[in-house]
Short mmCIF file of C-alpha atoms (C1' of nucleotides) in Angstrom, two decimals:
data_model
loop_
_atom_site.label_atom_id
_atom_site.label_comp_id
_atom_site.label_asym_id
_atom_site.label_seq_id
_atom_site.Cartn_x
_atom_site.Cartn_y
_atom_site.Cartn_z
CA MET W 1 31.25 -58.07 29.19
CA ARG W 2 33.25 -61.12 28.22
CA LEU W 3 30.13 -63.28 28.18
CA ARG W 4 29.43 -63.15 24.47
CA VAL W 5 27.48 -66.23 23.47
CA THR W 6 28.16 -65.60 19.79
CA SER W 7 31.51 -64.89 18.33
CA ALA W 8 32.21 -62.11 15.85
CA LYS W 9 32.66 -64.79 13.20
CA LYS W 10 29.22 -66.23 13.79
CA ASP W 11 27.64 -62.80 13.84
CA GLU W 12 29.20 -61.97 10.50
CA LYS W 13 28.03 -65.22 8.96
CA GLU W 14 24.53 -64.57 10.21
CA ARG W 15 24.64 -61.11 8.72
CA VAL W 16 25.69 -62.34 5.28
CA ARG W 17 23.06 -65.07 5.39
CA ALA W 18 20.39 -62.49 6.18
CA ASN W 19 21.69 -60.33 3.33
CA LEU W 20 21.23 -63.22 0.92
CA MET W 21 17.65 -63.80 1.99
CA ARG W 22 16.88 -60.12 1.71
CA ALA W 23 18.53 -59.93 -1.70
CA ALA W 24 16.42 -62.89 -2.86
CA LEU W 25 13.24 -61.22 -1.61
CA GLN W 26 14.08 -57.97 -3.36
CA LEU W 27 14.98 -59.60 -6.64
CA SER W 28 12.04 -61.99 -6.64
CA ALA W 29 9.63 -59.08 -6.24
CA ALA W 30 10.54 -58.09 -9.79
CA HIS W 31 10.53 -61.36 -11.71
CA GLY W 32 9.62 -64.14 -9.34
CA PHE W 33 11.64 -66.42 -7.14
CA ALA W 34 11.69 -69.28 -9.65
CA SER W 35 13.65 -67.22 -12.15
CA LEU W 36 16.30 -66.21 -9.64
CA GLY W 37 19.81 -67.58 -10.01
CA LEU W 38 22.36 -68.34 -7.37
CA ARG W 39 24.82 -66.01 -9.05
CA GLU W 40 22.30 -63.19 -9.22
CA VAL W 41 21.46 -63.44 -5.55
CA SER W 42 25.11 -63.71 -4.55
CA ARG W 43 25.93 -60.62 -6.58
CA GLU W 44 23.13 -58.65 -4.92
CA GLY W 45 24.15 -60.04 -1.54
CA GLY W 46 27.71 -58.83 -1.99
CA ILE W 47 29.57 -62.14 -2.09
CA ALA W 48 31.21 -64.30 -4.74
CA PRO W 49 28.94 -66.97 -6.28
CA THR W 50 31.08 -69.70 -4.78
CA SER W 51 30.49 -68.34 -1.29
CA PHE W 52 26.79 -68.96 -1.64
CA TYR W 53 27.39 -72.58 -0.73
CA ARG W 54 28.69 -71.60 2.69
CA HIS W 55 25.12 -70.64 3.54
CA PHE W 56 22.71 -72.70 1.43
CA ALA W 57 22.98 -75.87 -0.61
CA ASP W 58 20.89 -74.33 -3.39
CA MET W 59 18.19 -71.75 -4.10
CA GLN W 60 15.43 -74.02 -2.85
CA GLU W 61 17.04 -74.17 0.58
CA LEU W 62 17.28 -70.40 0.63
CA GLY W 63 13.58 -70.17 -0.22
CA LEU W 64 12.63 -72.62 2.48
CA ALA W 65 14.69 -70.62 4.96
CA ILE W 66 12.78 -67.48 3.99
CA ILE W 67 9.52 -69.28 4.59
CA ARG W 68 10.57 -70.81 7.90
CA GLU W 69 12.32 -67.79 9.31
CA HIS W 70 10.26 -64.90 7.90
CA SER W 71 6.90 -65.92 6.46
CA ALA W 72 6.08 -68.28 9.29
CA ARG W 73 7.11 -65.80 11.91
CA VAL W 74 4.85 -63.11 10.55
CA GLN W 75 1.91 -65.47 10.16
CA ARG W 76 2.27 -66.55 13.79
CA GLU W 77 2.36 -62.88 14.74
CA LEU W 78 -0.92 -62.36 12.91
CA GLY W 79 -2.48 -65.29 14.76
CA GLU W 80 -1.39 -63.85 18.10
CA ARG W 81 -2.84 -60.47 17.21
CA ALA W 82 -6.18 -62.10 16.44
CA LEU W 83 -6.12 -64.11 19.66
CA ALA W 84 -5.37 -60.96 21.63
CA ALA W 85 -8.77 -59.54 20.65
CA PRO W 86 -11.15 -62.46 21.16
CA GLY W 87 -14.61 -62.54 19.62
CA ALA W 88 -15.83 -60.34 16.81
CA PRO W 89 -13.04 -57.72 17.13
CA ALA W 90 -10.49 -60.39 16.20
CA ILE W 91 -11.37 -59.92 12.54
CA ALA W 92 -10.59 -56.23 12.35
CA GLU W 93 -7.50 -56.78 14.48
CA LEU W 94 -6.27 -59.45 12.08
CA VAL W 95 -6.83 -57.25 9.06
CA ASP W 96 -5.02 -54.37 10.73
CA ALA W 97 -2.11 -56.62 11.60
CA ALA W 98 -1.94 -57.82 8.00
CA TRP W 99 -1.95 -54.24 6.72
CA GLU W 100 0.88 -53.39 9.07
CA TRP W 101 2.88 -56.31 7.74
CA LEU W 102 2.18 -55.07 4.24
CA ALA W 103 3.56 -51.65 5.02
CA ARG W 104 6.57 -52.98 6.89
CA ASP W 105 7.69 -55.71 4.50
CA PRO W 106 5.87 -55.69 1.16
CA GLU W 107 8.53 -57.90 -0.45
CA LEU W 108 7.92 -60.68 2.04
CA MET W 109 4.19 -60.33 1.50
CA LEU W 110 4.63 -60.61 -2.27
CA PHE W 111 6.87 -63.62 -1.92
CA THR W 112 4.43 -65.39 0.37
CA LEU W 113 1.51 -64.60 -1.89
CA ALA W 114 3.23 -65.78 -5.05
CA GLU W 115 4.79 -68.94 -3.69
CA ARG W 116 1.53 -70.17 -2.24
CA HIS W 117 0.72 -71.15 -5.82
CA GLY W 118 4.27 -71.10 -7.06
CA ALA W 119 6.35 -73.60 -8.94
CA SER W 120 7.90 -75.32 -5.96
CA ALA W 121 5.84 -78.03 -4.28
CA ALA W 122 8.02 -77.78 -1.19
CA PHE W 123 7.29 -74.06 -0.83
CA ARG W 124 3.56 -74.60 -1.33
CA GLU W 125 3.46 -77.30 1.31
CA GLN W 126 5.29 -75.23 3.89
CA LEU W 127 3.20 -72.14 3.27
CA ARG W 128 -0.07 -74.05 3.42
CA ALA W 129 0.86 -75.56 6.73
CA GLU W 130 1.50 -72.07 8.11
CA LEU W 131 -1.75 -70.85 6.63
CA ALA W 132 -3.63 -73.68 8.34
CA LEU W 133 -2.10 -72.64 11.65
CA LEU W 134 -3.28 -69.09 11.12
CA ALA W 135 -6.75 -70.32 10.18
CA ARG W 136 -6.90 -72.32 13.42
CA ALA W 137 -5.86 -69.30 15.45
CA LEU W 138 -8.47 -67.16 13.74
CA HIS W 139 -11.18 -69.71 14.37
CA GLN W 140 -10.23 -69.95 18.01
CA ALA W 141 -10.14 -66.18 18.37
CA VAL W 142 -13.57 -65.68 16.81
CA SER W 143 -15.42 -68.67 18.20
CA GLY W 144 -13.62 -69.26 21.47
CA GLU W 145 -13.33 -72.97 20.67
CA LYS W 146 -10.05 -74.66 21.42
CA PRO W 147 -8.30 -75.63 18.21
CA ASP W 148 -8.24 -79.33 17.39
CA ALA W 149 -4.73 -80.05 16.20
CA LYS W 150 -5.73 -83.34 14.64
CA SER W 151 -8.50 -82.24 12.27
CA PRO W 152 -8.05 -79.56 9.60
CA PRO W 153 -9.24 -76.07 10.49
CA PRO W 154 -12.86 -75.18 9.65
CA PHE W 155 -13.37 -74.41 5.97
CA ALA W 156 -14.70 -70.92 6.67
CA ALA W 157 -11.60 -70.01 8.65
CA GLU W 158 -9.33 -71.17 5.87
CA ALA W 159 -11.41 -69.28 3.34
CA ALA W 160 -11.14 -66.18 5.51
CA VAL W 161 -7.36 -66.43 5.59
CA VAL W 162 -7.29 -66.86 1.82
CA LEU W 163 -9.37 -63.72 1.38
CA LEU W 164 -7.14 -61.89 3.82
CA PHE W 165 -4.08 -62.70 1.73
CA GLU W 166 -5.87 -61.86 -1.49
CA GLY W 167 -6.86 -58.55 0.03
CA CYS W 168 -3.24 -57.87 0.89
CA GLY W 169 -2.29 -58.64 -2.69
CA ARG W 170 -4.90 -56.23 -3.94
CA ALA W 171 -3.70 -53.57 -1.54
CA LEU W 172 -0.14 -54.05 -2.77
CA ASP W 173 -1.28 -53.07 -6.25
CA GLU W 174 -2.45 -49.71 -4.96
CA ALA W 175 -0.25 -46.82 -3.96
CA PRO W 176 0.23 -46.80 -0.18
CA PRO W 177 -2.19 -43.92 0.54
CA ARG W 178 -5.05 -45.77 -1.17
CA ARG W 179 -4.43 -49.10 0.51
CA GLY W 180 -6.94 -48.45 3.25
CA LYS W 181 -9.79 -48.63 0.73
CA ALA W 182 -10.03 -52.42 0.62
CA ARG W 183 -9.97 -52.75 4.41
CA GLU W 184 -13.65 -52.19 5.13
CA PRO W 185 -15.20 -54.47 2.50
CA LEU W 186 -12.70 -57.15 3.46
CA ILE W 187 -13.76 -56.98 7.08
CA VAL W 188 -17.40 -57.24 6.05
CA ALA W 189 -16.69 -60.28 3.91
CA LEU W 190 -14.73 -61.97 6.68
CA ARG W 191 -17.55 -61.33 9.16
CA ARG W 192 -20.00 -62.95 6.78
CA LEU W 193 -17.80 -65.98 6.42
CA LEU W 194 -17.04 -66.40 10.09
CA GLU W 195 -20.22 -65.50 11.91
CA PRO W 196 -21.93 -68.43 13.67
CA ALA W 197 -23.84 -70.81 11.46
CA ARG W 198 -27.43 -69.93 10.71
CA PRO W 199 -29.98 -71.10 8.17
CA LEU W 200 -29.32 -69.95 4.65
CA MET P 1 -16.44 -78.63 -51.82
CA ARG P 2 -13.91 -76.22 -53.17
CA LEU P 3 -15.00 -73.53 -50.71
CA ARG P 4 -12.36 -74.14 -48.05
CA VAL P 5 -11.82 -70.94 -46.11
CA THR P 6 -8.59 -72.26 -44.61
CA SER P 7 -5.83 -73.85 -46.57
CA ALA P 8 -3.99 -77.01 -45.54
CA LYS P 9 -1.00 -74.83 -44.82
CA LYS P 10 -2.93 -72.64 -42.40
CA ASP P 11 -4.48 -75.66 -40.73
CA GLU P 12 -1.09 -77.18 -40.17
CA LYS P 13 0.30 -73.97 -38.72
CA GLU P 14 -2.65 -73.72 -36.39
CA ARG P 15 -2.06 -77.30 -35.28
CA VAL P 16 1.61 -76.72 -34.46
CA ARG P 17 0.74 -73.53 -32.63
CA ALA P 18 -1.80 -75.39 -30.51
CA ASN P 19 0.81 -78.08 -29.85
CA LEU P 20 3.19 -75.47 -28.51
CA MET P 21 0.60 -74.04 -26.16
CA ARG P 22 -0.32 -77.49 -24.93
CA ALA P 23 3.33 -78.42 -24.46
CA ALA P 24 3.86 -75.27 -22.41
CA LEU P 25 0.86 -76.06 -20.23
CA GLN P 26 2.07 -79.61 -19.62
CA LEU P 27 5.62 -78.58 -18.81
CA SER P 28 4.62 -75.66 -16.62
CA ALA P 29 2.48 -77.95 -14.50
CA ALA P 30 5.70 -79.51 -13.25
CA HIS P 31 7.97 -76.54 -12.54
CA GLY P 32 6.10 -73.38 -13.38
CA PHE P 33 5.77 -71.34 -16.52
CA ALA P 34 8.48 -68.87 -15.54
CA SER P 35 11.14 -71.56 -15.61
CA LEU P 36 10.16 -72.79 -19.07
CA GLY P 37 12.54 -72.25 -21.96
CA LEU P 38 11.77 -71.71 -25.59
CA ARG P 39 13.93 -74.69 -26.51
CA GLU P 40 12.23 -76.91 -23.98
CA VAL P 41 8.78 -76.06 -25.26
CA SER P 42 9.82 -76.44 -28.90
CA ARG P 43 11.29 -79.86 -28.12
CA GLU P 44 8.08 -80.99 -26.46
CA GLY P 45 6.05 -79.46 -29.26
CA GLY P 46 7.98 -81.41 -31.86
CA ILE P 47 9.70 -78.59 -33.77
CA ALA P 48 13.20 -77.14 -33.96
CA PRO P 49 13.90 -74.27 -31.55
CA THR P 50 14.30 -71.88 -34.44
CA SER P 51 10.78 -72.67 -35.67
CA PHE P 52 9.33 -71.35 -32.44
CA TYR P 53 9.63 -67.83 -33.85
CA ARG P 54 7.22 -68.66 -36.66
CA HIS P 55 4.50 -68.75 -33.99
CA PHE P 56 5.47 -66.51 -31.10
CA ALA P 57 7.98 -63.72 -30.58
CA ASP P 58 8.95 -65.13 -27.17
CA MET P 59 7.64 -67.14 -24.25
CA GLN P 60 5.67 -64.23 -22.87
CA GLU P 61 3.64 -64.02 -26.05
CA LEU P 62 2.94 -67.71 -25.84
CA GLY P 63 1.76 -67.29 -22.26
CA LEU P 64 -0.49 -64.39 -23.20
CA ALA P 65 -1.95 -66.48 -26.02
CA ILE P 66 -2.76 -69.25 -23.55
CA ILE P 67 -4.52 -66.75 -21.34
CA ARG P 68 -6.45 -65.10 -24.15
CA GLU P 69 -7.39 -68.23 -26.05
CA HIS P 70 -7.85 -70.76 -23.25
CA SER P 71 -8.12 -69.26 -19.78
CA ALA P 72 -10.40 -66.47 -20.89
CA ARG P 73 -12.61 -68.80 -22.89
CA VAL P 74 -13.17 -71.10 -19.93
CA GLN P 75 -13.83 -68.24 -17.54
CA ARG P 76 -16.47 -66.86 -19.89
CA GLU P 77 -17.98 -70.32 -20.07
CA LEU P 78 -18.22 -70.36 -16.29
CA GLY P 79 -19.96 -67.00 -16.31
CA GLU P 80 -22.50 -68.22 -18.83
CA ARG P 81 -23.19 -71.30 -16.79
CA ALA P 82 -23.91 -69.14 -13.75
CA LEU P 83 -26.14 -66.82 -15.76
CA ALA P 84 -28.08 -69.82 -17.09
CA ALA P 85 -29.26 -70.60 -13.55
CA PRO P 86 -30.30 -67.20 -12.17
CA GLY P 87 -30.75 -66.59 -8.46
CA ALA P 88 -29.45 -68.80 -5.69
CA PRO P 89 -28.86 -71.88 -7.89
CA ALA P 90 -26.23 -69.93 -9.84
CA ILE P 91 -23.72 -70.62 -7.09
CA ALA P 92 -23.94 -74.40 -7.22
CA GLU P 93 -24.02 -74.25 -11.00
CA LEU P 94 -20.85 -72.19 -11.05
CA VAL P 95 -19.07 -74.56 -8.70
CA ASP P 96 -20.14 -77.54 -10.79
CA ALA P 97 -18.93 -75.85 -13.95
CA ALA P 98 -15.57 -75.15 -12.29
CA TRP P 99 -15.28 -78.76 -11.19
CA GLU P 100 -15.97 -79.91 -14.73
CA TRP P 101 -13.23 -77.62 -16.01
CA LEU P 102 -10.92 -79.08 -13.41
CA ALA P 103 -11.58 -82.61 -14.60
CA ARG P 104 -11.32 -81.71 -18.26
CA ASP P 105 -8.19 -79.58 -18.23
CA PRO P 106 -6.34 -79.60 -14.92
CA GLU P 107 -3.19 -78.20 -16.52
CA LEU P 108 -5.00 -75.08 -17.67
CA MET P 109 -6.51 -74.70 -14.22
CA LEU P 110 -3.08 -74.98 -12.60
CA PHE P 111 -1.60 -72.45 -15.00
CA THR P 112 -4.39 -69.97 -14.39
CA LEU P 113 -4.14 -70.41 -10.65
CA ALA P 114 -0.36 -69.99 -10.54
CA GLU P 115 -0.07 -67.08 -12.93
CA ARG P 116 -2.68 -65.05 -11.12
CA HIS P 117 0.09 -64.32 -8.63
CA GLY P 118 2.93 -65.25 -10.92
CA ALA P 119 6.08 -63.48 -11.93
CA SER P 120 4.72 -61.76 -15.04
CA ALA P 121 2.83 -58.52 -14.52
CA ALA P 122 1.30 -58.85 -17.98
CA PHE P 123 -0.13 -62.27 -17.12
CA ARG P 124 -1.50 -61.05 -13.81
CA GLU P 125 -3.20 -58.10 -15.44
CA GLN P 126 -4.87 -60.19 -18.13
CA LEU P 127 -6.04 -62.83 -15.69
CA ARG P 128 -7.42 -60.29 -13.26
CA ALA P 129 -9.43 -58.62 -15.97
CA GLU P 130 -10.98 -61.97 -16.85
CA LEU P 131 -11.63 -62.66 -13.22
CA ALA P 132 -13.43 -59.34 -12.86
CA LEU P 133 -15.64 -60.28 -15.81
CA LEU P 134 -16.53 -63.54 -14.13
CA ALA P 135 -17.25 -61.74 -10.87
CA ARG P 136 -19.62 -59.40 -12.71
CA ALA P 137 -21.42 -62.31 -14.31
CA LEU P 138 -21.75 -64.06 -10.97
CA HIS P 139 -23.12 -60.93 -9.33
CA GLN P 140 -25.64 -60.49 -12.11
CA ALA P 141 -26.69 -64.13 -11.95
CA VAL P 142 -27.22 -64.10 -8.19
CA SER P 143 -28.71 -60.64 -7.73
CA GLY P 144 -30.41 -60.06 -11.06
CA GLU P 145 -28.81 -56.62 -11.29
CA LYS P 146 -27.42 -55.60 -14.64
CA PRO P 147 -23.64 -55.35 -14.51
CA ASP P 148 -22.14 -51.90 -14.53
CA ALA P 149 -19.21 -52.04 -16.92
CA LYS P 150 -17.76 -48.81 -15.61
CA SER P 151 -17.40 -49.58 -11.92
CA PRO P 152 -15.51 -52.56 -10.52
CA PRO P 153 -17.57 -55.60 -9.61
CA PRO P 154 -18.89 -55.81 -6.04
CA PHE P 155 -16.24 -56.89 -3.55
CA ALA P 156 -18.21 -59.91 -2.40
CA ALA P 157 -18.49 -61.21 -5.97
CA GLU P 158 -14.76 -60.87 -6.50
CA ALA P 159 -14.09 -62.57 -3.19
CA ALA P 160 -16.43 -65.38 -4.22
CA VAL P 161 -14.52 -65.92 -7.44
CA VAL P 162 -11.24 -65.95 -5.55
CA LEU P 163 -12.59 -68.63 -3.20
CA LEU P 164 -13.87 -70.59 -6.17
CA PHE P 165 -10.42 -70.68 -7.69
CA GLU P 166 -8.82 -71.50 -4.37
CA GLY P 167 -11.27 -74.33 -3.98
CA CYS P 168 -10.28 -75.64 -7.40
CA GLY P 169 -6.64 -75.51 -6.36
CA ARG P 170 -7.43 -77.46 -3.23
CA ALA P 171 -9.39 -80.00 -5.22
CA LEU P 172 -6.44 -80.42 -7.59
CA ASP P 173 -4.32 -81.53 -4.65
CA GLU P 174 -6.69 -84.42 -4.00
CA ALA P 175 -7.01 -87.56 -6.04
CA PRO P 176 -9.93 -87.23 -8.49
CA PRO P 177 -12.36 -89.45 -6.53
CA ARG P 178 -11.99 -87.28 -3.42
CA ARG P 179 -12.39 -83.99 -5.22
CA GLY P 180 -16.10 -83.76 -4.51
CA LYS P 181 -15.39 -83.30 -0.79
CA ALA P 182 -14.64 -79.59 -0.97
CA ARG P 183 -17.71 -78.84 -3.08
CA GLU P 184 -20.30 -78.52 -0.32
CA PRO P 185 -18.40 -76.27 2.12
CA LEU P 186 -17.38 -74.09 -0.78
CA ILE P 187 -21.00 -73.61 -1.83
CA VAL P 188 -21.93 -72.75 1.75
CA ALA P 189 -19.14 -70.18 1.95
CA LEU P 190 -20.11 -68.62 -1.38
CA ARG P 191 -23.74 -68.35 -0.27
CA ARG P 192 -22.68 -66.57 2.87
CA LEU P 193 -20.62 -64.12 0.88
CA LEU P 194 -23.21 -63.45 -1.77
CA GLU P 195 -26.53 -63.45 0.01
CA PRO P 196 -28.28 -60.07 0.14
CA ALA P 197 -26.92 -57.61 2.66
CA ARG P 198 -28.31 -57.83 6.16
CA PRO P 199 -27.28 -56.47 9.55
CA LEU P 200 -24.23 -58.13 11.02
"C1'" DT F 1 49.69 -64.08 28.41
"C1'" DG F 2 51.76 -66.21 24.34
"C1'" DT F 3 51.99 -69.81 20.93
"C1'" DA F 4 50.66 -73.40 17.83
"C1'" DC F 5 46.99 -75.35 15.52
"C1'" DA F 6 42.07 -75.84 13.77
"C1'" DT F 7 38.21 -73.93 11.68
"C1'" DC F 8 35.83 -72.09 8.01
"C1'" DA F 9 33.76 -67.97 5.21
"C1'" DG F 10 35.27 -66.05 1.22
"C1'" DT F 11 37.71 -66.34 -3.27
"C1'" DG F 12 39.12 -66.65 -8.55
"C1'" DA F 13 39.93 -69.79 -12.16
"C1'" DA F 14 37.98 -73.12 -14.70
"C1'" DC F 15 34.58 -76.60 -16.49
"C1'" DG F 16 30.79 -78.11 -19.35
"C1'" DC F 17 26.06 -77.01 -20.49
"C1'" DG F 18 21.80 -75.30 -22.24
"C1'" DC F 19 20.04 -71.08 -23.33
"C1'" DG F 20 18.00 -67.34 -26.80
"C1'" DT F 21 18.86 -65.64 -31.13
"C1'" DT F 22 20.74 -64.84 -36.12
"C1'" DC F 23 21.26 -66.50 -40.49
"C1'" DA F 24 20.85 -68.39 -45.04
"C1'" DC F 25 18.60 -72.08 -46.98
"C1'" DT F 26 14.92 -75.81 -48.39
"C1'" DG F 27 10.87 -77.32 -50.16
"C1'" DA F 28 6.02 -77.84 -49.93
"C1'" DT F 29 1.89 -75.14 -50.65
"C1'" DG F 30 -0.66 -71.32 -52.60
"C1'" DT F 31 -1.55 -67.92 -56.30
"C1'" DA F 32 -1.65 -65.43 -60.81
"C1'" DC F 33 -2.09 -65.84 -65.42
"C1'" DT K 1 -5.24 -77.19 -67.25
"C1'" DG K 2 -0.28 -76.04 -67.01
"C1'" DT K 3 3.42 -72.97 -65.76
"C1'" DA K 4 6.08 -69.61 -63.40
"C1'" DC K 5 6.55 -67.24 -59.31
"C1'" DA K 6 5.57 -65.95 -54.30
"C1'" DT K 7 4.98 -67.27 -49.72
"C1'" DC K 8 6.48 -68.98 -45.56
"C1'" DA K 9 6.91 -72.90 -41.85
"C1'" DG K 10 10.61 -75.57 -40.75
"C1'" DT K 11 15.66 -76.35 -40.44
"C1'" DG K 12 20.87 -76.97 -38.85
"C1'" DA K 13 24.97 -74.51 -37.94
"C1'" DA K 14 26.79 -71.18 -35.31
"C1'" DC K 15 27.30 -67.30 -31.91
"C1'" DG K 16 28.08 -65.38 -27.41
"C1'" DC K 17 26.41 -65.61 -22.68
"C1'" DG K 18 25.36 -66.60 -17.99
"C1'" DC K 19 24.49 -70.44 -15.41
"C1'" DG K 20 25.59 -74.04 -11.44
"C1'" DT K 21 29.31 -76.36 -9.64
"C1'" DT K 22 34.28 -78.08 -8.43
"C1'" DC K 23 38.56 -77.09 -6.75
"C1'" DA K 24 42.55 -75.66 -4.20
"C1'" DC K 25 43.80 -71.82 -1.73
"C1'" DT K 26 43.87 -67.57 1.65
"C1'" DG K 27 43.62 -65.46 5.81
"C1'" DA K 28 41.07 -63.91 9.70
"C1'" DT K 29 39.05 -65.73 13.86
"C1'" DG K 30 38.60 -69.11 17.50
"C1'" DT K 31 40.52 -72.63 20.61
"C1'" DA K 32 43.73 -75.52 23.41
"C1'" DC K 33 47.44 -75.58 26.16
#
DNA sequence: TGTACATCAGTGAACGCGCGTTCACTGATGTAC
DNA sequence: TGTACATCAGTGAACGCGCGTTCACTGATGTAC
């Protein structure tokens, strides 16, 4: 096996980089990403502060990397899960997928939730774009309509995604065994929002 | 008129205190409350850093004062507006009231929105309690049922309030003349959430 | 395979800076008599 | 009304601290021949 496409050096760099992102997620769960310092993250990541610059130009770039490489990935996963169960079942499938995410990586969930209305305009923009993608996928899954990449997703679909995230936030406040509680009412609310239009 | 209940000294202190809160709101609109410093706020508020302590023990206390004395007041106002138009019209009335708030004090709206998922657990707790109050008021206004102070508000009412705030956040991203656009779809979504239960 | 050179992640010392906080003091306002 | 004292918001000097950033250097790994 001499066909390594990545060298040991590159692997190691990748590992340290991932450590830094994970350290930032862990620390920001306590006091918010905005209050994190480069030195603090470097310390937690096991490198000298000056080495930070080998991986990111500043904390904002680290945050954007978390969004692009973690948040976005999970949100696309959620969209695929919804699309895999077309029609009405897509809603419950989406909620289940979100709950699984919650259990697997609560820190990433917290980060995503907080930065959606956080201090950084760049973070907000990135996260909202991802959220719009998820809303489109949800709309397509429920309605069967092909998504229109030019126009914004339907309002109801965006609202549904917002409620989904809010629900995750609420669940995070509960101890893990009680997190299932919010699942049912959330599904009901999402059904109400997304069911085909009818007179009100 | 020698019956002044407040002295000039107390008036002046109150004025400086209000200045500090307003300065914090203005500054936090740019980069978030968590990144604000006591010195920065004092500077903007027109006093020496050391004078800050005459008004607040630290920045967290200032933030809590903003929530208690501004955020909470406005949210109660919103609840009253909804209750003043019982039944279905309460929804549009609530949305209109929120839009008026938005126009009158966008900085307070931004602060409230951001800190609901912000870094400070104390802020989150306070804001969520106020939000639950508003949800109760909305439920009472729409359904006519007396609120039950012991149990949490109905899920749909809480979800409606969340969407209301999200809608405000979206509106804030638009230039003022275009802010009306999101009003109609929001009202439709809230109606769907809040209308009496029926088979799905 | 061995050798000479290039690359580059990691480092420690050092910098200037703004921070939160303490302290003792000032002076205008309020209060008691 | 006048006087003597109390209160207390505001202040400037000073402190120690952790921050982001720069710099020149080290040494392991990768590459060319």
